[in-house]
Coordinates of C-alpha atoms in Angstrom, one line a residue:
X1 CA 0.7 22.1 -3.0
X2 CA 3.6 19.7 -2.5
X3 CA 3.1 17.3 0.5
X4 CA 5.8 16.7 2.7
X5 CA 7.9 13.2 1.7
X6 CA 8.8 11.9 5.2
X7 CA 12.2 9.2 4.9
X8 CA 12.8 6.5 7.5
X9 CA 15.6 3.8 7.3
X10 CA 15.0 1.1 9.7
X11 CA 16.0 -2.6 10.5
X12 CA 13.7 -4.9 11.2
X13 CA 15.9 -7.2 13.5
X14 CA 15.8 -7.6 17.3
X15 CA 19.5 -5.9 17.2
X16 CA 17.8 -3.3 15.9
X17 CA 14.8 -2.4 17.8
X18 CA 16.3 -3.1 20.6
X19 CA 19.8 -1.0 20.4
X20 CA 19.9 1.3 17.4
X21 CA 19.4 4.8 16.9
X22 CA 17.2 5.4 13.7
X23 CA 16.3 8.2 12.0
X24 CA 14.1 10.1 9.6
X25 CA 13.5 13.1 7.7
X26 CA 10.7 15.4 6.8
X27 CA 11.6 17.8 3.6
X28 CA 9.5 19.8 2.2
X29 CA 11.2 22.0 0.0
X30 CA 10.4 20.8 -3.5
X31 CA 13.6 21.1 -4.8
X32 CA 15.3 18.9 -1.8
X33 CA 11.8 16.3 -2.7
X34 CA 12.9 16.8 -6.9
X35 CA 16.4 15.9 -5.7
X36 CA 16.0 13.0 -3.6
X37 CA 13.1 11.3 -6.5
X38 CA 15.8 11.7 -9.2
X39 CA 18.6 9.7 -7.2
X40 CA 15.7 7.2 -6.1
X41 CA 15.6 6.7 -10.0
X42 CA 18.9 6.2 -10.7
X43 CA 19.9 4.2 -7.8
X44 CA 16.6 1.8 -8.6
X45 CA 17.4 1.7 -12.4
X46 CA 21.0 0.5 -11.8
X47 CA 19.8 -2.3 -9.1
X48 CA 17.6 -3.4 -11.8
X49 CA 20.7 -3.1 -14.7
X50 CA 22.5 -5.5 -11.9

């Protein structure tokens, strides 16, 4: 069984709370889940490389 991964962006700023529109995601699919954990890795390996 694959658990859903649930994706949020938010900014934590008065701006933000107060007058933004955020968003999240649920996926489920494991594919779209194996997809989104490899480009986590690479984009986290290359902050670290910078």
């Amino acid at each position: 069984m694959t658990l859903p991964y649930f994706i949020l962006h938010n900014a934590v700023s008065l701006s933000s709370l107060e007058g933004n529109r955020e968003m999240g995601m649920i996926l489920n699919h494991p594919t779209d889940i194996s997809v989104l954990q490899a480009q986590f890795a690479r984009d986290r390996k290359a902050a670290e490389a910078a």
